[in-house]
């Protein structure tokens, strides 16, 4: 699964290109699918008075989309000065090299293979381009290289595929691991409880105005699915595909291959914790 993202499970909302907070503007990529919802959200982030902007997740390799992102920034009087990636899935990162070429920017990511230029991203790094304060929060689990970005001034967090605007995400086994993912959700919960974050700017789907509620929903959903998987195993279902057919019976079959990755991650987690 190259660009795994959404599984059903949360109310729907509208997705629009345009301003989401005082500092973040969405440009929706034209790659809608059952796995990518309405398409990838490419985020342009800038201080209100700055002529420099940062782009998070240029999205798929689609020149029309990449040029539209540049156009939106330029019409606001801004030059794109830096490109960041939440993770390496192609629906977020495939267009990054081309985008960097068009904007003459560097690409910073956790995975060295995705970087262009000499700078990576690690936990606690603060991006200060044009006066921004964008803090790097490690959120592995969807993939090993998943990051979120805490946009302090807007009390917002850009979550990539760690939290989506609709449905729930895939733990993309074997790269993604459930234990990491649960730790990441708890880290995001602490941002909402201790640091006042109330808005989620996701990699797909609509903006969420109740960040804490979204994190709690994700934690509860994961606990519920884990209990279902444990029950299915105890009932004698021995393969991931058999567990999917049992536990994800309510989910469209086109999403079962993605669900199977999450089930494999859950089986690994249950095994590691001596629960099966
Ligand atoms: Zn992804």
mmCIF file of C-alpha atoms and ligand atoms in Angstrom:
data_model
loop_
_atom_site.group_PDB
_atom_site.id
_atom_site.type_symbol
_atom_site.label_atom_id
_atom_site.label_comp_id
_atom_site.label_asym_id
_atom_site.label_seq_id
_atom_site.Cartn_x
_atom_site.Cartn_y
_atom_site.Cartn_z
ATOM 1 C CA UNK A 1 0.000 0.000 0.000
ATOM 2 C CA UNK A 2 1.853 3.042 -1.239
ATOM 3 C CA UNK A 3 -0.367 5.857 -0.031
ATOM 4 C CA UNK A 4 -2.447 4.345 2.715
ATOM 5 C CA UNK A 5 -4.652 6.679 4.620
ATOM 6 C CA UNK A 6 -8.307 6.554 5.491
ATOM 7 C CA UNK A 7 -10.680 4.010 6.911
ATOM 8 C CA UNK A 8 -14.266 5.008 7.720
ATOM 9 C CA UNK A 9 -15.486 5.967 11.156
ATOM 10 C CA UNK A 10 -16.099 9.671 11.724
ATOM 11 C CA UNK A 11 -18.640 12.310 10.666
ATOM 12 C CA UNK A 12 -18.246 14.060 7.344
ATOM 13 C CA UNK A 13 -17.388 17.700 6.783
ATOM 14 C CA UNK A 14 -16.653 19.968 3.872
ATOM 15 C CA UNK A 15 -13.152 20.194 2.423
ATOM 16 C CA UNK A 16 -12.223 23.418 0.720
ATOM 17 C CA UNK A 17 -9.094 24.964 -0.641
ATOM 18 C CA UNK A 18 -8.467 28.218 1.207
ATOM 19 C CA UNK A 19 -7.592 29.719 4.580
ATOM 20 C CA UNK A 20 -8.061 27.431 7.598
ATOM 21 C CA UNK A 21 -6.380 29.466 10.340
ATOM 22 C CA UNK A 22 -4.686 32.893 10.407
ATOM 23 C CA UNK A 23 -1.438 31.308 9.168
ATOM 24 C CA UNK A 24 -2.443 28.171 7.235
ATOM 25 C CA UNK A 25 -4.002 27.935 3.767
ATOM 26 C CA UNK A 26 -5.001 24.660 2.098
ATOM 27 C CA UNK A 27 -4.559 23.881 -1.588
ATOM 28 C CA UNK A 28 -6.376 20.612 -2.283
ATOM 29 C CA UNK A 29 -4.556 18.229 -4.653
ATOM 30 C CA UNK A 30 -6.607 16.562 -7.420
ATOM 31 C CA UNK A 31 -5.990 13.001 -6.196
ATOM 32 C CA UNK A 32 -9.261 12.071 -4.487
ATOM 33 C CA UNK A 33 -9.774 8.334 -3.881
ATOM 34 C CA UNK A 34 -11.185 6.040 -1.197
ATOM 35 C CA UNK A 35 -7.722 6.067 0.414
ATOM 36 C CA UNK A 36 -6.974 9.784 0.070
ATOM 37 C CA UNK A 37 -10.505 11.124 0.769
ATOM 38 C CA UNK A 38 -10.993 14.436 -1.091
ATOM 39 C CA UNK A 39 -7.302 14.507 -2.049
ATOM 40 C CA UNK A 40 -4.112 15.539 -0.295
ATOM 41 C CA UNK A 41 -4.153 18.829 1.630
ATOM 42 C CA UNK A 42 -1.086 20.842 0.662
ATOM 43 C CA UNK A 43 -0.565 23.449 3.363
ATOM 44 C CA UNK A 44 0.949 26.900 2.857
ATOM 45 C CA UNK A 45 1.948 28.361 6.226
ATOM 46 C CA UNK A 46 3.158 31.923 6.793
ATOM 47 C CA UNK A 47 3.169 34.702 9.357
ATOM 48 C CA UNK A 48 0.465 37.251 8.482
ATOM 49 C CA UNK A 49 2.936 40.053 7.691
ATOM 50 C CA UNK A 50 5.687 37.929 6.145
ATOM 51 C CA UNK A 51 6.594 37.662 2.467
ATOM 52 C CA UNK A 52 8.019 34.160 3.074
ATOM 53 C CA UNK A 53 5.965 30.964 3.262
ATOM 54 C CA UNK A 54 6.586 27.314 4.119
ATOM 55 C CA UNK A 55 4.843 24.518 2.214
ATOM 56 C CA UNK A 56 4.021 21.262 3.958
ATOM 57 C CA UNK A 57 3.407 18.219 1.706
ATOM 58 C CA UNK A 58 3.489 19.394 -1.928
ATOM 59 C CA UNK A 59 1.490 16.265 -2.750
ATOM 60 C CA UNK A 60 1.480 14.084 -5.860
ATOM 61 C CA UNK A 61 3.666 14.757 -8.902
ATOM 62 C CA UNK A 62 1.114 16.906 -10.721
ATOM 63 C CA UNK A 63 2.501 20.074 -12.279
ATOM 64 C CA UNK A 64 -0.874 21.817 -12.379
ATOM 65 C CA UNK A 65 -1.283 21.301 -8.634
ATOM 66 C CA UNK A 66 2.296 22.291 -7.801
ATOM 67 C CA UNK A 67 1.963 25.489 -9.849
ATOM 68 C CA UNK A 68 -1.392 26.227 -8.212
ATOM 69 C CA UNK A 69 0.314 26.089 -4.794
ATOM 70 C CA UNK A 70 2.955 28.570 -5.955
ATOM 71 C CA UNK A 71 0.258 30.775 -7.493
ATOM 72 C CA UNK A 72 -1.776 30.913 -4.261
ATOM 73 C CA UNK A 73 1.328 31.950 -2.324
ATOM 74 C CA UNK A 74 2.363 34.563 -4.890
ATOM 75 C CA UNK A 75 -1.099 36.105 -5.048
ATOM 76 C CA UNK A 76 -0.801 36.623 -1.286
ATOM 77 C CA UNK A 77 2.515 38.391 -1.913
ATOM 78 C CA UNK A 78 4.655 35.516 -0.667
ATOM 79 C CA UNK A 79 7.624 33.566 -1.883
ATOM 80 C CA UNK A 80 7.904 29.919 -0.881
ATOM 81 C CA UNK A 81 11.125 29.574 1.075
ATOM 82 C CA UNK A 82 11.034 25.999 2.385
ATOM 83 C CA UNK A 83 9.328 22.657 1.738
ATOM 84 C CA UNK A 84 8.557 20.220 4.564
ATOM 85 C CA UNK A 85 7.209 16.656 4.489
ATOM 86 C CA UNK A 86 5.028 14.957 7.104
ATOM 87 C CA UNK A 87 6.100 11.543 5.721
ATOM 88 C CA UNK A 88 7.208 9.804 2.560
ATOM 89 C CA UNK A 89 3.984 8.355 1.125
ATOM 90 C CA UNK A 90 3.743 9.384 -2.537
ATOM 91 C CA UNK A 91 0.427 11.210 -2.183
ATOM 92 C CA UNK A 92 2.291 13.649 0.109
ATOM 93 C CA UNK A 93 5.884 13.527 -1.120
ATOM 94 C CA UNK A 94 6.006 12.403 -4.749
ATOM 95 C CA UNK A 95 5.870 15.990 -6.061
ATOM 96 C CA UNK A 96 8.438 17.323 -3.573
ATOM 97 C CA UNK A 97 11.518 17.205 -5.825
ATOM 98 C CA UNK A 98 9.689 18.892 -8.709
ATOM 99 C CA UNK A 99 8.199 21.454 -6.319
ATOM 100 C CA UNK A 100 11.651 22.184 -4.902
ATOM 101 C CA UNK A 101 12.911 22.678 -8.447
ATOM 102 C CA UNK A 102 10.088 25.107 -9.277
ATOM 103 C CA UNK A 103 10.552 27.088 -6.047
ATOM 104 C CA UNK A 104 14.326 26.641 -5.631
ATOM 105 C CA UNK A 105 13.722 25.494 -2.059
ATOM 106 C CA UNK A 106 15.194 22.794 0.092
ATOM 107 C CA UNK A 107 13.116 19.832 1.215
ATOM 108 C CA UNK A 108 13.316 18.860 4.864
ATOM 109 C CA UNK A 109 11.986 15.496 6.088
ATOM 110 C CA UNK A 110 12.767 12.918 8.739
ATOM 111 C CA UNK A 111 13.812 10.317 6.155
ATOM 112 C CA UNK A 112 17.213 11.291 4.677
ATOM 113 C CA UNK A 113 16.165 9.728 1.350
ATOM 114 C CA UNK A 114 13.473 12.389 0.944
ATOM 115 C CA UNK A 115 15.617 15.411 1.761
ATOM 116 C CA UNK A 116 16.973 17.904 -0.742
ATOM 117 C CA UNK A 117 19.684 19.964 0.859
ATOM 118 C CA UNK A 118 21.684 19.446 3.974
ATOM 119 C CA UNK A 119 19.013 19.789 6.658
ATOM 120 C CA UNK A 120 16.758 17.109 8.085
ATOM 121 C CA UNK A 121 14.042 17.321 10.686
ATOM 122 C CA UNK A 122 14.214 15.930 14.192
ATOM 123 C CA UNK A 123 12.099 16.073 17.326
ATOM 124 C CA UNK A 124 12.004 19.543 18.842
ATOM 125 C CA UNK A 125 13.355 21.364 15.778
ATOM 126 C CA UNK A 126 11.683 24.745 15.350
ATOM 127 C CA UNK A 127 11.142 26.159 11.861
ATOM 128 C CA UNK A 128 11.391 29.961 12.029
ATOM 129 C CA UNK A 129 11.077 30.926 8.349
ATOM 130 C CA UNK A 130 9.650 34.442 8.012
ATOM 131 C CA UNK A 131 9.007 34.662 11.748
ATOM 132 C CA UNK A 132 6.960 31.479 11.954
ATOM 133 C CA UNK A 133 7.192 29.215 14.959
ATOM 134 C CA UNK A 134 6.592 25.703 13.715
ATOM 135 C CA UNK A 135 7.708 22.970 16.093
ATOM 136 C CA UNK A 136 8.515 19.435 14.891
ATOM 137 C CA UNK A 137 6.625 16.732 16.804
ATOM 138 C CA UNK A 138 7.614 13.113 16.118
ATOM 139 C CA UNK A 139 4.458 11.053 15.485
ATOM 140 C CA UNK A 140 5.563 7.656 14.125
ATOM 141 C CA UNK A 141 3.031 4.866 13.694
ATOM 142 C CA UNK A 142 1.186 5.498 10.415
ATOM 143 C CA UNK A 143 4.718 5.217 9.044
ATOM 144 C CA UNK A 144 8.058 5.193 10.865
ATOM 145 C CA UNK A 145 8.939 8.618 9.427
ATOM 146 C CA UNK A 146 5.676 10.422 10.273
ATOM 147 C CA UNK A 147 5.982 13.905 11.771
ATOM 148 C CA UNK A 148 3.485 16.527 12.892
ATOM 149 C CA UNK A 149 4.072 20.283 13.013
ATOM 150 C CA UNK A 150 2.834 22.379 15.941
ATOM 151 C CA UNK A 151 1.855 25.842 14.688
ATOM 152 C CA UNK A 152 2.021 27.583 18.021
ATOM 153 C CA UNK A 153 0.511 30.978 17.198
ATOM 154 C CA UNK A 154 -2.644 29.396 15.720
ATOM 155 C CA UNK A 155 -2.975 26.733 18.434
ATOM 156 C CA UNK A 156 -2.996 24.226 15.586
ATOM 157 C CA UNK A 157 -1.176 21.044 14.651
ATOM 158 C CA UNK A 158 -0.534 19.754 11.141
ATOM 159 C CA UNK A 159 -0.834 15.988 11.452
ATOM 160 C CA UNK A 160 -0.218 14.519 7.983
ATOM 161 C CA UNK A 161 -1.814 11.056 8.011
ATOM 162 C CA UNK A 162 -1.511 10.570 11.796
ATOM 163 C CA UNK A 163 -4.963 12.124 12.298
ATOM 164 C CA UNK A 164 -7.252 12.638 9.313
ATOM 165 C CA UNK A 165 -10.161 15.022 8.956
ATOM 166 C CA UNK A 166 -12.509 12.114 8.404
ATOM 167 C CA UNK A 167 -12.363 8.399 9.182
ATOM 168 C CA UNK A 168 -9.337 6.808 10.789
ATOM 169 C CA UNK A 169 -5.853 6.161 9.518
ATOM 170 C CA UNK A 170 -3.943 3.017 8.585
ATOM 171 C CA UNK A 171 -1.049 1.728 10.647
ATOM 172 C CA UNK A 172 0.998 0.737 7.603
ATOM 173 C CA UNK A 173 2.689 -2.472 8.841
ATOM 174 C CA UNK A 174 5.570 -3.325 8.859
ATOM 175 C CA UNK A 175 6.898 0.247 8.595
ATOM 176 C CA UNK A 176 4.113 1.552 10.822
ATOM 177 C CA UNK A 177 3.839 0.087 14.328
ATOM 178 C CA UNK A 178 0.828 0.236 16.626
ATOM 179 C CA UNK A 179 2.789 0.835 19.853
ATOM 180 C CA UNK A 180 4.468 3.844 18.233
ATOM 181 C CA UNK A 181 1.144 5.051 16.921
ATOM 182 C CA UNK A 182 -0.544 4.935 20.332
ATOM 183 C CA UNK A 183 2.414 6.822 21.846
ATOM 184 C CA UNK A 184 2.065 9.429 19.087
ATOM 185 C CA UNK A 185 -1.650 9.875 19.765
ATOM 186 C CA UNK A 186 -0.850 10.399 23.454
ATOM 187 C CA UNK A 187 1.807 12.949 22.471
ATOM 188 C CA UNK A 188 -0.805 14.802 20.383
ATOM 189 C CA UNK A 189 -3.294 14.588 23.247
ATOM 190 C CA UNK A 190 -0.747 16.263 25.477
ATOM 191 C CA UNK A 191 -0.459 19.094 22.921
ATOM 192 C CA UNK A 192 -4.211 19.628 23.221
ATOM 193 C CA UNK A 193 -4.330 19.342 27.015
ATOM 194 C CA UNK A 194 -1.071 21.028 28.028
ATOM 195 C CA UNK A 195 -0.312 23.372 25.108
ATOM 196 C CA UNK A 196 -3.779 24.596 24.169
ATOM 197 C CA UNK A 197 -3.885 23.147 20.649
ATOM 198 C CA UNK A 198 -7.485 23.103 19.458
ATOM 199 C CA UNK A 199 -7.278 22.777 15.669
ATOM 200 C CA UNK A 200 -6.121 19.794 13.579
ATOM 201 C CA UNK A 201 -4.938 20.602 10.061
ATOM 202 C CA UNK A 202 -4.894 17.085 8.586
ATOM 203 C CA UNK A 203 -3.218 15.625 5.496
ATOM 204 C CA UNK A 204 -6.610 14.634 4.103
ATOM 205 C CA UNK A 205 -10.168 15.694 4.874
ATOM 206 C CA UNK A 206 -11.624 18.719 6.629
ATOM 207 C CA UNK A 207 -10.060 20.811 9.390
ATOM 208 C CA UNK A 208 -11.059 19.657 12.882
ATOM 209 C CA UNK A 209 -11.884 22.330 15.448
ATOM 210 C CA UNK A 210 -11.960 19.948 18.409
ATOM 211 C CA UNK A 211 -8.431 18.569 18.430
ATOM 212 C CA UNK A 212 -8.745 16.918 21.824
ATOM 213 C CA UNK A 213 -12.017 15.257 20.831
ATOM 214 C CA UNK A 214 -10.381 13.967 17.637
ATOM 215 C CA UNK A 215 -7.436 12.472 19.544
ATOM 216 C CA UNK A 216 -9.741 10.870 22.112
ATOM 217 C CA UNK A 217 -11.844 9.424 19.289
ATOM 218 C CA UNK A 218 -8.736 7.948 17.643
ATOM 219 C CA UNK A 219 -7.507 6.429 20.920
ATOM 220 C CA UNK A 220 -10.939 4.950 21.651
ATOM 221 C CA UNK A 221 -11.257 3.632 18.098
ATOM 222 C CA UNK A 222 -7.843 1.923 18.285
ATOM 223 C CA UNK A 223 -8.695 0.321 21.635
ATOM 224 C CA UNK A 224 -12.016 -0.885 20.217
ATOM 225 C CA UNK A 225 -10.422 -2.371 17.081
ATOM 226 C CA UNK A 226 -7.688 -4.005 19.168
ATOM 227 C CA UNK A 227 -10.293 -5.692 21.361
ATOM 228 C CA UNK A 228 -12.140 -6.854 18.232
ATOM 229 C CA UNK A 229 -8.951 -8.312 16.760
ATOM 230 C CA UNK A 230 -8.142 -10.085 20.040
ATOM 231 C CA UNK A 231 -11.654 -11.558 20.107
ATOM 232 C CA UNK A 232 -11.386 -12.674 16.472
ATOM 233 C CA UNK A 233 -8.090 -14.451 17.193
ATOM 234 C CA UNK A 234 -9.559 -16.136 20.257
ATOM 235 C CA UNK A 235 -12.485 -17.258 18.072
ATOM 236 C CA UNK A 236 -10.000 -19.131 15.892
ATOM 237 C CA UNK A 237 -9.298 -16.684 13.047
ATOM 238 C CA UNK A 238 -5.625 -17.297 12.400
ATOM 239 C CA UNK A 239 -4.718 -15.164 9.391
ATOM 240 C CA UNK A 240 -4.800 -11.398 8.892
ATOM 241 C CA UNK A 241 -7.259 -11.745 6.002
ATOM 242 C CA UNK A 242 -9.606 -13.876 8.130
ATOM 243 C CA UNK A 243 -9.431 -11.293 10.927
ATOM 244 C CA UNK A 244 -10.158 -8.473 8.447
ATOM 245 C CA UNK A 245 -13.228 -10.283 7.103
ATOM 246 C CA UNK A 246 -14.473 -10.603 10.681
ATOM 247 C CA UNK A 247 -13.532 -7.225 12.185
ATOM 248 C CA UNK A 248 -13.865 -4.963 9.125
ATOM 249 C CA UNK A 249 -17.077 -6.548 7.803
ATOM 250 C CA UNK A 250 -18.716 -3.087 7.940
ATOM 251 C CA UNK A 251 -15.991 -1.490 5.800
ATOM 252 C CA UNK A 252 -16.041 -1.366 1.990
ATOM 253 C CA UNK A 253 -14.047 -4.255 0.527
ATOM 254 C CA UNK A 254 -11.886 -1.889 -1.529
ATOM 255 C CA UNK A 255 -10.336 -0.827 1.811
ATOM 256 C CA UNK A 256 -9.633 -4.354 3.047
ATOM 257 C CA UNK A 257 -6.038 -4.454 1.761
ATOM 258 C CA UNK A 258 -5.344 -1.326 3.834
ATOM 259 C CA UNK A 259 -7.235 -2.752 6.795
ATOM 260 C CA UNK A 260 -5.063 -5.865 6.546
ATOM 261 C CA UNK A 261 -1.962 -3.737 7.183
ATOM 262 C CA UNK A 262 -3.581 -2.341 10.319
ATOM 263 C CA UNK A 263 -4.558 -5.865 11.411
ATOM 264 C CA UNK A 264 -0.988 -7.097 10.913
ATOM 265 C CA UNK A 265 0.192 -4.179 13.079
ATOM 266 C CA UNK A 266 -2.391 -5.093 15.719
ATOM 267 C CA UNK A 267 -1.431 -8.788 15.687
ATOM 268 C CA UNK A 268 2.213 -7.799 16.107
ATOM 269 C CA UNK A 269 1.290 -5.526 19.029
ATOM 270 C CA UNK A 270 -0.864 -8.181 20.725
ATOM 271 C CA UNK A 271 1.947 -10.725 20.301
ATOM 272 C CA UNK A 272 4.563 -8.384 21.716
ATOM 273 C CA UNK A 273 2.392 -7.720 24.753
ATOM 274 C CA UNK A 274 1.699 -11.414 25.348
ATOM 275 C CA UNK A 275 -2.021 -10.927 24.726
ATOM 276 C CA UNK A 276 -2.300 -13.634 22.051
HETATM 277 ZN ZN1 LIG B 1 0.415 8.231 4.454
#
